[in-house]
Tab-separated table of C-alpha atoms in Angstrom:
chain	number	residue	atom	x	y	z
A	204	MET	CA	0.000	0.000	0.000
A	205	ARG	CA	1.203	3.459	-0.790
A	206	GLY	CA	1.319	4.944	2.672
A	207	ARG	CA	2.446	8.347	3.789
A	208	SER	CA	2.778	7.909	7.499
A	209	GLY	CA	6.489	8.586	7.218
A	210	LEU	CA	5.802	11.904	5.567
A	211	GLY	CA	4.296	13.279	8.731
A	212	ARG	CA	7.362	12.241	10.705
A	213	LEU	CA	9.573	14.059	8.228
A	214	ALA	CA	7.214	17.007	8.313
A	215	VAL	CA	7.396	17.213	12.091
A	216	THR	CA	11.178	17.112	11.832
A	217	ALA	CA	10.897	19.915	9.319
A	218	VAL	CA	8.768	21.971	11.694
A	219	ALA	CA	11.802	21.934	13.956
A	220	ALA	CA	13.592	23.608	11.066
A	221	VAL	CA	10.830	26.257	11.256
A	222	LEU	CA	9.808	26.653	7.629
A	223	ALA	CA	10.286	23.145	6.244
A	224	ALA	CA	6.934	21.938	7.451
A	225	THR	CA	5.618	20.096	4.447
A	226	LEU	CA	6.871	17.987	1.605
A	227	ALA	CA	5.921	15.922	-1.344
A	228	ALA	CA	3.984	12.714	-1.518
A	229	CYS	CA	5.771	9.490	-0.694
A	230	GLY	CA	5.358	5.944	-1.837
A	231	GLY	CA	6.624	2.422	-1.443
A	232	GLY	CA	9.015	1.049	-3.999
A	233	SER	CA	11.987	-1.087	-4.709
A	234	GLY	CA	15.659	-0.455	-4.267
A	235	SER	CA	17.554	-0.643	-1.014
A	236	ASP	CA	21.133	-0.249	-2.137
A	237	GLY	CA	22.610	2.829	-0.509
A	238	SER	CA	25.167	3.343	-3.248
A	239	ALA	CA	24.619	5.485	-6.295
A	240	SER	CA	23.497	3.348	-9.193
A	241	SER	CA	23.402	4.406	-12.809
A	242	SER	CA	19.957	4.538	-14.283
A	243	GLY	CA	21.329	3.891	-17.725
A	244	SER	CA	20.279	0.281	-17.408
A	245	SER	CA	16.695	1.457	-17.130
A	246	GLY	CA	16.977	3.329	-20.404
A	247	SER	CA	17.324	6.887	-19.190
A	248	THR	CA	20.427	7.460	-21.294
A	249	SER	CA	18.977	5.859	-24.429
A	250	GLY	CA	17.625	7.817	-27.360
A	251	SER	CA	20.299	10.497	-27.152
A	252	GLY	CA	19.156	12.052	-30.415
A	253	GLY	CA	21.731	14.425	-31.812
A	254	ALA	CA	23.841	14.640	-28.673
A	255	LYS	CA	27.493	14.550	-29.731
A	256	GLY	CA	29.315	15.887	-26.694
A	257	SER	CA	30.791	13.995	-23.790
A	258	PRO	CA	28.210	12.658	-21.317
A	259	VAL	CA	27.228	14.724	-18.294
A	260	LYS	CA	25.775	13.293	-15.125
A	261	LEU	CA	22.757	14.240	-13.024
A	262	MET	CA	21.968	12.640	-9.660
A	263	ILE	CA	18.794	12.257	-7.658
A	264	ILE	CA	19.180	11.584	-3.931
A	265	ALA	CA	16.032	9.991	-2.522
A	266	PRO	CA	15.069	7.035	-0.317
A	267	THR	CA	13.476	3.947	-1.832
A	268	GLY	CA	12.788	0.478	-0.536
A	269	THR	CA	13.070	1.371	3.143
A	270	ALA	CA	10.762	0.707	6.067
A	271	GLY	CA	10.097	4.446	6.240
A	272	THR	CA	9.198	7.112	3.699
A	273	ASN	CA	10.012	6.242	0.085
A	274	TYR	CA	9.936	8.184	-3.185
A	275	PRO	CA	10.185	5.770	-6.130
A	276	ASP	CA	7.911	8.043	-8.166
A	277	MET	CA	10.505	10.813	-7.996
A	278	VAL	CA	13.244	8.515	-9.253
A	279	ALA	CA	10.993	7.335	-12.071
A	280	ALA	CA	10.100	10.940	-12.936
A	281	THR	CA	13.745	11.972	-13.263
A	282	LYS	CA	14.432	8.891	-15.398
A	283	ALA	CA	11.500	9.763	-17.645
A	284	ALA	CA	12.646	13.371	-17.884
A	285	VAL	CA	16.223	12.407	-18.744
A	286	ARG	CA	14.934	10.054	-21.437
A	287	GLY	CA	13.102	13.020	-22.928
A	288	VAL	CA	16.127	15.295	-22.658
A	289	ASN	CA	18.324	12.792	-24.471
A	290	ALA	CA	15.736	12.342	-27.196
A	291	ARG	CA	15.950	16.098	-27.758
A	292	GLY	CA	19.732	16.034	-28.038
A	293	GLY	CA	20.874	16.206	-24.437
A	294	ILE	CA	21.870	19.291	-22.474
A	295	GLY	CA	23.884	21.629	-24.655
A	296	GLY	CA	24.554	18.695	-26.962
A	297	HIS	CA	25.770	16.460	-24.131
A	298	PRO	CA	23.955	13.159	-23.512
A	299	VAL	CA	22.801	12.835	-19.912
A	300	VAL	CA	23.417	9.950	-17.541
A	301	LEU	CA	21.207	9.804	-14.460
A	302	GLU	CA	22.345	8.355	-11.162
A	303	HIS	CA	20.100	7.503	-8.236
A	304	CYS	CA	21.706	7.477	-4.819
A	305	ASN	CA	19.458	5.856	-2.243
A	306	GLU	CA	19.927	7.763	1.018
A	307	ARG	CA	17.872	5.114	2.910
A	308	ASN	CA	16.407	7.690	5.291
A	309	ASP	CA	19.784	7.610	7.009
A	310	ALA	CA	21.886	10.677	7.801
A	311	ALA	CA	25.261	9.010	7.257
A	312	THR	CA	24.186	7.520	3.931
A	313	ALA	CA	22.746	10.845	2.806
A	314	LYS	CA	26.112	12.497	3.344
A	315	LYS	CA	27.812	9.668	1.443
A	316	CYS	CA	25.469	10.357	-1.461
A	317	ALA	CA	26.529	14.003	-1.472
A	318	GLU	CA	30.169	12.982	-1.294
A	319	ARG	CA	29.657	10.626	-4.225
A	320	ALA	CA	28.071	13.439	-6.216
A	321	ALA	CA	31.190	15.514	-5.568
A	322	ASP	CA	33.562	12.645	-6.358
A	323	GLU	CA	31.772	11.888	-9.615
A	324	HIS	CA	31.631	15.567	-10.625
A	325	VAL	CA	27.918	15.501	-11.353
A	326	LEU	CA	26.489	18.455	-13.224
A	327	ALA	CA	23.668	18.908	-10.702
A	328	VAL	CA	21.631	17.104	-8.097
A	329	VAL	CA	17.970	17.101	-9.153
A	330	GLY	CA	14.914	16.440	-7.010
A	331	GLU	CA	16.828	15.680	-3.806
A	332	ILE	CA	14.784	14.727	-0.755
A	333	SER	CA	16.273	13.921	2.625
A	334	GLY	CA	15.030	14.793	6.071
A	335	SER	CA	18.366	14.371	7.822
A	336	GLY	CA	20.301	17.306	6.418
A	337	GLY	CA	24.025	17.510	5.778
A	338	ILE	CA	23.801	17.241	1.982
A	339	MET	CA	23.840	20.926	1.006
A	340	PRO	CA	27.108	21.853	2.769
A	341	ILE	CA	28.911	19.078	0.885
A	342	LEU	CA	27.416	20.100	-2.445
A	343	ALA	CA	28.172	23.748	-1.736
A	344	LYS	CA	31.832	22.964	-1.066
A	345	ALA	CA	31.980	21.138	-4.410
A	346	GLY	CA	30.087	23.912	-6.219
A	347	ILE	CA	27.316	21.555	-7.369
A	348	PRO	CA	23.837	23.071	-7.751
A	349	SER	CA	20.823	21.381	-6.168
A	350	ILE	CA	17.734	21.935	-8.308
A	351	GLY	CA	14.246	21.254	-7.003
A	352	SER	CA	14.989	19.787	-3.585
A	353	ALA	CA	12.012	19.159	-1.311
A	354	GLY	CA	13.339	21.671	1.222
A	355	VAL	CA	12.697	19.459	4.253
A	356	SER	CA	16.128	18.837	5.731
A	357	ALA	CA	16.347	19.089	9.499
A	358	ASP	CA	19.182	21.600	9.256
A	359	GLY	CA	17.163	23.880	6.954
A	360	SER	CA	20.101	24.150	4.569
A	361	GLU	CA	18.062	23.433	1.437
A	362	LEU	CA	16.140	26.638	2.061
A	363	SER	CA	19.204	28.785	2.621
A	364	SER	CA	22.223	27.314	0.805
A	365	PRO	CA	23.436	29.452	-2.127
A	366	ILE	CA	23.611	26.350	-4.354
A	367	SER	CA	19.983	25.387	-3.678
A	368	PHE	CA	17.058	26.266	-5.966
A	369	VAL	CA	13.735	25.211	-4.403
A	370	ILE	CA	10.679	25.405	-6.659
A	371	SER	CA	8.012	23.884	-4.400
A	372	PRO	CA	6.198	26.614	-2.445
A	373	LEU	CA	4.472	24.298	0.064
A	374	THR	CA	6.208	26.115	2.899
A	375	PHE	CA	3.653	28.898	2.284
A	376	TYR	CA	0.592	26.647	2.549
A	377	PRO	CA	-0.704	28.110	5.865
A	378	ALA	CA	-0.830	31.572	4.275
A	379	VAL	CA	-2.826	30.302	1.306
A	380	CYS	CA	-5.239	28.006	3.183
A	381	PRO	CA	-7.553	30.827	4.390
A	382	SER	CA	-8.057	31.915	0.780
A	383	LEU	CA	-8.866	28.342	-0.264
A	384	LEU	CA	-11.247	27.827	2.640
A	385	ALA	CA	-13.039	31.094	1.875
A	386	LYS	CA	-13.353	30.088	-1.785
A	387	ALA	CA	-14.807	26.757	-0.663
A	388	GLY	CA	-17.458	28.605	1.350
A	389	ALA	CA	-16.040	28.931	4.877
A	390	THR	CA	-16.825	32.169	6.693
A	391	HIS	CA	-15.390	31.523	10.187
A	392	ILE	CA	-11.879	30.074	10.054
A	393	GLY	CA	-9.963	28.535	12.949
A	394	LEU	CA	-6.704	26.628	13.233
A	395	VAL	CA	-5.374	23.457	14.833
A	396	GLY	CA	-1.603	23.385	15.332
A	397	TYR	CA	1.048	21.819	17.482
A	398	ASP	CA	1.986	23.370	20.806
A	399	LEU	CA	5.578	23.885	19.694
A	400	SER	CA	7.499	27.117	19.480
A	401	ALA	CA	8.852	25.896	16.142
A	402	SER	CA	5.257	25.904	14.833
A	403	ASP	CA	4.789	29.588	15.631
A	404	ARG	CA	6.010	30.829	12.281
A	405	LEU	CA	3.693	28.550	10.346
A	406	ILE	CA	0.771	29.602	12.517
A	407	THR	CA	1.738	33.242	12.020
A	408	MET	CA	1.540	32.610	8.274
A	409	ALA	CA	-1.997	31.290	8.686
A	410	VAL	CA	-2.954	34.331	10.774
A	411	GLY	CA	-1.531	36.588	8.085
A	412	GLY	CA	-3.387	34.668	5.392
A	413	GLY	CA	-6.650	35.074	7.289
A	414	LYS	CA	-6.077	38.794	7.772
A	415	ALA	CA	-5.317	39.261	4.074
A	416	VAL	CA	-8.701	37.836	3.041
A	417	GLY	CA	-10.748	39.362	5.846
A	418	HIS	CA	-11.196	36.172	7.864
A	419	PRO	CA	-9.335	36.479	11.191
A	420	ILE	CA	-8.175	33.107	12.491
A	421	ASP	CA	-10.170	32.209	15.610
A	422	PRO	CA	-9.782	29.976	17.513
A	423	LYS	CA	-6.111	29.051	17.348
A	424	ILE	CA	-6.058	25.644	19.037
A	425	ARG	CA	-2.680	24.221	20.077
A	426	ILE	CA	-2.201	20.534	20.911
A	427	PRO	CA	0.821	18.621	22.273
A	428	ILE	CA	2.692	16.813	19.533
A	429	THR	CA	2.651	13.664	21.663
A	430	THR	CA	-1.107	13.555	22.288
A	431	SER	CA	-3.300	10.733	21.069
A	432	ASP	CA	-6.521	12.269	22.392
A	433	PHE	CA	-7.803	14.753	19.860
A	434	ALA	CA	-11.389	14.935	21.148
A	435	PRO	CA	-10.901	18.118	23.231
A	436	ALA	CA	-9.426	20.018	20.297
A	437	ILE	CA	-12.174	18.848	17.953
A	438	THR	CA	-14.851	19.770	20.501
A	439	GLN	CA	-13.336	23.218	20.984
A	440	LEU	CA	-13.221	23.771	17.231
A	441	SER	CA	-16.839	22.696	16.845
A	442	ARG	CA	-18.124	24.813	19.733
A	443	SER	CA	-16.340	27.896	18.415
A	444	GLY	CA	-18.664	27.968	15.445
A	445	ALA	CA	-15.803	27.695	12.981
A	446	ASP	CA	-16.750	26.244	9.613
A	447	GLY	CA	-13.156	26.169	8.346
A	448	ALA	CA	-9.796	25.217	9.850
A	449	VAL	CA	-6.166	25.461	8.778
A	450	LEU	CA	-4.300	22.325	9.866
A	451	VAL	CA	-0.716	22.676	11.076
A	452	VAL	CA	-0.692	19.101	12.354
A	453	PHE	CA	0.173	15.884	10.574
A	454	ASP	CA	-0.620	12.186	10.331
A	455	GLN	CA	-2.953	10.951	13.090
A	456	ALA	CA	-3.881	14.413	14.322
A	457	ALA	CA	-4.800	15.674	10.862
A	458	TYR	CA	-6.849	12.591	10.041
A	459	ALA	CA	-8.674	12.842	13.377
A	460	VAL	CA	-9.721	16.457	12.790
A	461	ILE	CA	-10.838	15.697	9.230
A	462	ALA	CA	-12.774	12.583	10.252
A	463	LYS	CA	-14.496	13.954	13.351
A	464	SER	CA	-15.276	17.473	12.225
A	465	GLY	CA	-15.394	17.023	8.468
A	466	GLN	CA	-19.175	17.150	8.165
A	467	GLN	CA	-19.323	20.607	9.778
A	468	VAL	CA	-15.845	22.075	9.226
A	469	ARG	CA	-13.900	22.487	6.020
A	470	THR	CA	-10.222	21.745	6.571
A	471	CYS	CA	-7.114	22.811	4.656
A	472	HIS	CA	-3.660	21.273	4.509
A	473	ALA	CA	-0.701	21.033	2.137
A	474	ALA	CA	-0.860	18.666	-0.809
A	475	GLY	CA	1.260	15.583	-0.308
A	476	THR	CA	0.875	15.405	3.448
A	477	LEU	CA	-2.206	13.194	3.487
A	478	SER	CA	-2.560	9.706	2.035
A	479	PRO	CA	-5.299	9.225	-0.600
A	480	THR	CA	-5.463	5.619	0.547
A	481	PHE	CA	-6.296	6.707	4.089
A	482	LEU	CA	-8.543	9.569	3.036
A	483	ALA	CA	-10.594	7.080	1.054
A	484	THR	CA	-11.365	5.227	4.296
A	485	LEU	CA	-12.959	8.382	5.748
A	486	GLY	CA	-15.741	8.396	3.169
A	487	SER	CA	-17.688	11.602	2.655
A	488	ALA	CA	-16.220	13.150	5.837
A	489	ALA	CA	-13.112	13.976	3.808
A	490	ASP	CA	-15.020	15.715	1.032
A	491	ARG	CA	-14.706	19.073	2.798
A	492	LEU	CA	-10.914	18.874	2.710
A	493	VAL	CA	-9.037	21.296	0.465
A	494	VAL	CA	-5.295	21.401	-0.089
A	495	ALA	CA	-2.791	23.988	-1.209
A	496	THR	CA	-0.851	22.381	-4.021
A	497	ALA	CA	2.333	23.374	-5.784
A	498	PHE	CA	1.460	22.223	-9.294
A	499	PRO	CA	-1.572	21.406	-11.470
A	500	GLU	CA	-3.251	18.042	-10.999
A	501	LEU	CA	-2.032	15.280	-13.309
A	502	SER	CA	-5.558	15.052	-14.717
A	503	GLN	CA	-5.272	18.575	-16.162
A	504	THR	CA	-3.392	17.504	-19.279
A	505	SER	CA	-5.826	19.275	-21.595
A	506	GLN	CA	-5.166	22.592	-19.870
A	507	TYR	CA	-1.404	22.272	-19.427
A	508	PRO	CA	0.564	20.935	-22.410
A	509	GLU	CA	3.681	20.485	-20.269
A	510	VAL	CA	1.737	18.285	-17.839
A	511	ALA	CA	0.614	16.260	-20.861
A	512	ARG	CA	4.231	15.939	-22.006
A	513	MET	CA	5.305	14.804	-18.542
A	514	VAL	CA	2.600	12.141	-18.527
A	515	ARG	CA	3.712	10.936	-21.969
A	516	GLU	CA	7.310	10.703	-20.801
A	517	LEU	CA	6.238	8.795	-17.703
A	518	ASP	CA	4.199	6.436	-19.865
A	519	ALA	CA	7.270	5.866	-22.028
A	520	GLU	CA	9.354	5.156	-18.929
A	521	GLN	CA	6.765	2.683	-17.687
A	522	ALA	CA	6.803	0.991	-21.095
A	523	THR	CA	10.480	0.139	-20.559
A	524	GLY	CA	9.468	-1.967	-17.552
A	525	ASP	CA	9.921	0.656	-14.845
A	526	ALA	CA	7.054	-0.173	-12.472
A	527	ASP	CA	7.782	2.941	-10.400
A	528	ALA	CA	6.528	5.079	-13.305
A	529	ALA	CA	3.048	3.542	-13.076
A	530	PRO	CA	0.089	5.960	-12.815
A	531	ALA	CA	-0.876	4.645	-9.379
A	532	LEU	CA	2.394	5.905	-7.924
A	533	ARG	CA	2.377	9.319	-9.555
A	534	SER	CA	1.756	12.440	-7.494
A	535	SER	CA	1.026	15.975	-8.625
A	536	THR	CA	3.465	17.104	-5.941
A	537	SER	CA	6.556	14.905	-5.820
A	538	THR	CA	6.436	13.460	-9.346
A	539	THR	CA	5.947	16.848	-10.969
A	540	GLY	CA	8.595	18.497	-8.800
A	541	ALA	CA	11.204	15.882	-9.702
A	542	TRP	CA	10.357	16.074	-13.402
A	543	LEU	CA	10.542	19.870	-13.382
A	544	SER	CA	13.976	19.816	-11.763
A	545	VAL	CA	15.365	18.072	-14.842
A	546	GLN	CA	13.588	20.549	-17.141
A	547	ILE	CA	15.330	23.391	-15.318
A	548	ALA	CA	18.714	21.693	-15.666
A	549	GLU	CA	18.077	21.271	-19.386
A	550	LYS	CA	16.767	24.763	-20.130
A	551	VAL	CA	19.428	26.563	-18.117
A	552	GLY	CA	22.194	24.198	-19.214
A	553	ASP	CA	21.380	24.912	-22.854
A	554	GLN	CA	22.204	28.574	-22.179
A	555	VAL	CA	25.705	27.879	-20.866
A	556	SER	CA	28.459	29.119	-23.128
A	557	GLY	CA	31.730	27.238	-23.036
A	558	ASP	CA	32.281	24.056	-21.065
A	559	LEU	CA	29.228	22.594	-19.386
A	560	THR	CA	30.252	21.952	-15.791
A	561	ALA	CA	28.656	22.216	-12.370
A	562	ALA	CA	30.364	25.576	-11.934
A	563	SER	CA	29.165	26.990	-15.259
A	564	LEU	CA	25.647	25.660	-14.694
A	565	LEU	CA	25.535	27.208	-11.226
A	566	ALA	CA	26.710	30.545	-12.628
A	567	GLN	CA	24.036	30.406	-15.330
A	568	LEU	CA	21.335	29.524	-12.796
A	569	ASN	CA	22.299	32.605	-10.798
A	570	ARG	CA	21.881	34.728	-13.945
A	571	THR	CA	18.549	33.270	-15.011
A	572	ARG	CA	15.404	35.393	-15.102
A	573	ASN	CA	11.976	34.691	-16.590
A	574	LEU	CA	12.544	30.945	-16.890
A	575	ASP	CA	9.442	29.580	-18.629
A	576	LEU	CA	8.363	26.083	-17.583
A	577	GLY	CA	5.288	25.904	-19.728
A	578	GLY	CA	2.826	27.369	-17.270
A	579	ILE	CA	3.147	24.645	-14.654
A	580	ILE	CA	4.528	27.349	-12.393
A	581	PRO	CA	5.029	31.071	-13.072
A	582	PRO	CA	8.255	32.086	-14.838
A	583	LEU	CA	11.141	31.872	-12.395
A	584	ASP	CA	13.567	34.603	-11.444
A	585	LEU	CA	16.524	32.752	-9.943
A	586	THR	CA	18.480	35.943	-9.357
A	587	THR	CA	16.343	37.245	-6.495
A	588	PRO	CA	16.214	35.294	-3.215
A	589	THR	CA	13.039	35.259	-1.143
A	590	PRO	CA	13.108	38.010	1.539
A	591	ILE	CA	12.427	35.594	4.401
A	592	PRO	CA	15.400	34.807	6.648
A	593	GLY	CA	16.171	31.115	6.536
A	594	ALA	CA	14.014	30.549	3.450
A	595	GLU	CA	15.855	32.659	0.894
A	596	ARG	CA	16.147	29.903	-1.708
A	597	ILE	CA	12.442	29.321	-2.397
A	598	PHE	CA	12.029	30.746	-5.895
A	599	ASN	CA	8.345	29.969	-6.372
A	600	SER	CA	5.685	31.095	-3.906
A	601	THR	CA	2.580	30.442	-6.010
A	602	LEU	CA	0.134	27.715	-5.019
A	603	ARG	CA	-3.146	26.344	-6.350
A	604	GLY	CA	-6.144	24.703	-4.758
A	605	ALA	CA	-7.560	21.194	-4.950
A	606	ARG	CA	-10.289	19.355	-3.071
A	607	TRP	CA	-10.728	15.748	-2.063
A	608	ASP	CA	-13.434	13.865	-3.933
A	609	SER	CA	-14.530	10.666	-2.190
A	610	ALA	CA	-16.361	9.420	-5.275
A	611	SER	CA	-13.193	9.277	-7.411
A	612	LYS	CA	-10.907	8.837	-4.395
A	613	SER	CA	-8.626	11.532	-5.716
A	614	PHE	CA	-7.934	15.239	-5.566
A	615	VAL	CA	-9.763	17.478	-8.018
A	616	SER	CA	-8.582	20.941	-9.024
A	617	LEU	CA	-10.422	23.935	-7.600
A	618	GLY	CA	-9.670	25.756	-10.839
A	619	ASN	CA	-6.790	27.583	-12.483
A	620	GLU	CA	-6.709	30.409	-9.936
A	621	THR	CA	-3.325	30.801	-8.260
A	622	TYR	CA	-2.368	32.234	-4.879
A	623	ASN	CA	0.986	33.840	-4.216
A	624	GLY	CA	1.824	33.042	-0.608
A	625	LEU	CA	4.521	35.685	-0.383
A	626	ASP	CA	2.206	38.389	-1.735
A	627	ILE	CA	-0.485	37.323	0.744
A	628	LEU	CA	1.955	37.742	3.633
A	629	ARG	CA	3.016	41.130	2.305
A	630	ARG	CA	-0.598	42.287	2.195
A	631	ALA	CA	-1.123	41.077	5.733
A	632	ALA	CA	1.967	42.942	6.907
A	633	GLY	CA	0.825	46.107	5.158
C-alpha cells in the first residue's frame, strides 16, 4: 500500500527547522542499495538524439525500498525526464546519464550520497529529498547546484544554501489556506496546530493569510505533539462555530480532525501530506478537505501541455518496464517536482556558453530570469532570493487549490486560480 505515514514524521522534523513543514507525496518502492546506481540500465540514457558531446551526469538523492518514507515516483520521474532530454539532443549537446543514490532515510548515507556526487563531478543534483540534512554543505563545497529539492532537511540548509534552488512553495501553505477555505465557502476560520514554538512561524503565516482575506483566524487551538486524544481540540473547534480550519498538524492528528469534524468544518492542509489511501477510508467526511498544491493536478493535461508531455514521458518510462513510473504511484506534488527539476537543468544548461560543468551551470542559474516552464509554475527569477530569513532559496511562492473527492478517491482541481503566498503575507503585513 502506498502509505504516507512517514511523511508526517519528516514534516514534524521539518517543523523543527521552522519553515520546512511540508513535503511531497511518498510511496513504497523497490531499491535498497545505498550506493549510487546508474539509471542507464533502465533506459534513461537511451535515445540520445543528436547529442554529440561527452556525457554529463545528473543525480537524484532519494530514499526507496526502506521501512520508512520512500519516493520511487521521484526517481521514475527523473528517469522519464532524462529520457526526454536525451531524445531532444541532451543538455547543450551532451547526452545525460542519471544516477540515483538511495539515502535510505539515514543521515550518514545521505552524506555519502553528497560525497559521491562531488567525487563523480555531477552536473547537478535534481529532485533531492532527505530529512536528515548535511547534503547541502557538501554540495556547496563542491560547487554543485541542487535543483528542485524538497526543502525538508532538518538543518534547513536546502532553504538557505546558495547552491539550492527550491521550486516547491508548500512552505507557504498556511498563508494560502484561508483563501482556499473562503473560496470553498467557509466564513469563520480557525486553526489546529502543534503546541511547539517551532510551529509559531507557520501559525503566524496562517494568521496573516486570514487577515489578508478578511477572515481572522479564531480559535487558534494548540495541541501537544505527543497527544493521542484529539477529542478536546475537535470539541473546541466545533463549539467555536468555525466552519473552516487550517491544519498545522500531521498524520494521526490531521486525520482525526478531518474525520471527526469534516461534516461541519472544512479543513485545509498542504498537498502531499495526506494519504489518498487513508482519506478514502474516511468516506464523505473527507469531502470538505481542500489542499494547497504546488502544481496542477495530473488530470489537467488538456489545460497544461507540459503536464501532458510529462505524462507521456512517464508512460514511455513505464513501457520500458519501470514499475515505479506507473500511474498509481504518480503524485502531482513529488512526481511533478522531480520532473521539473530536470527541465530546469536542461533549459538553463542549454544557455551555458563554453564548457558545461557544475560551476558553469551554477553561474548560469544565478543569472537566469523569466525561466518559462510551460505554465506549470510562473516564470522563475533565480536571481532574487526570497526576503524571508532562513528561506531565501524558495524561488516559487505560487500555489493552487484542490479538493478531495470521495467518489473518485482523488484530488480534483479547484480551478486555475493561483495564490501567491509571499504576496499574501506582504498584504497582511501592510
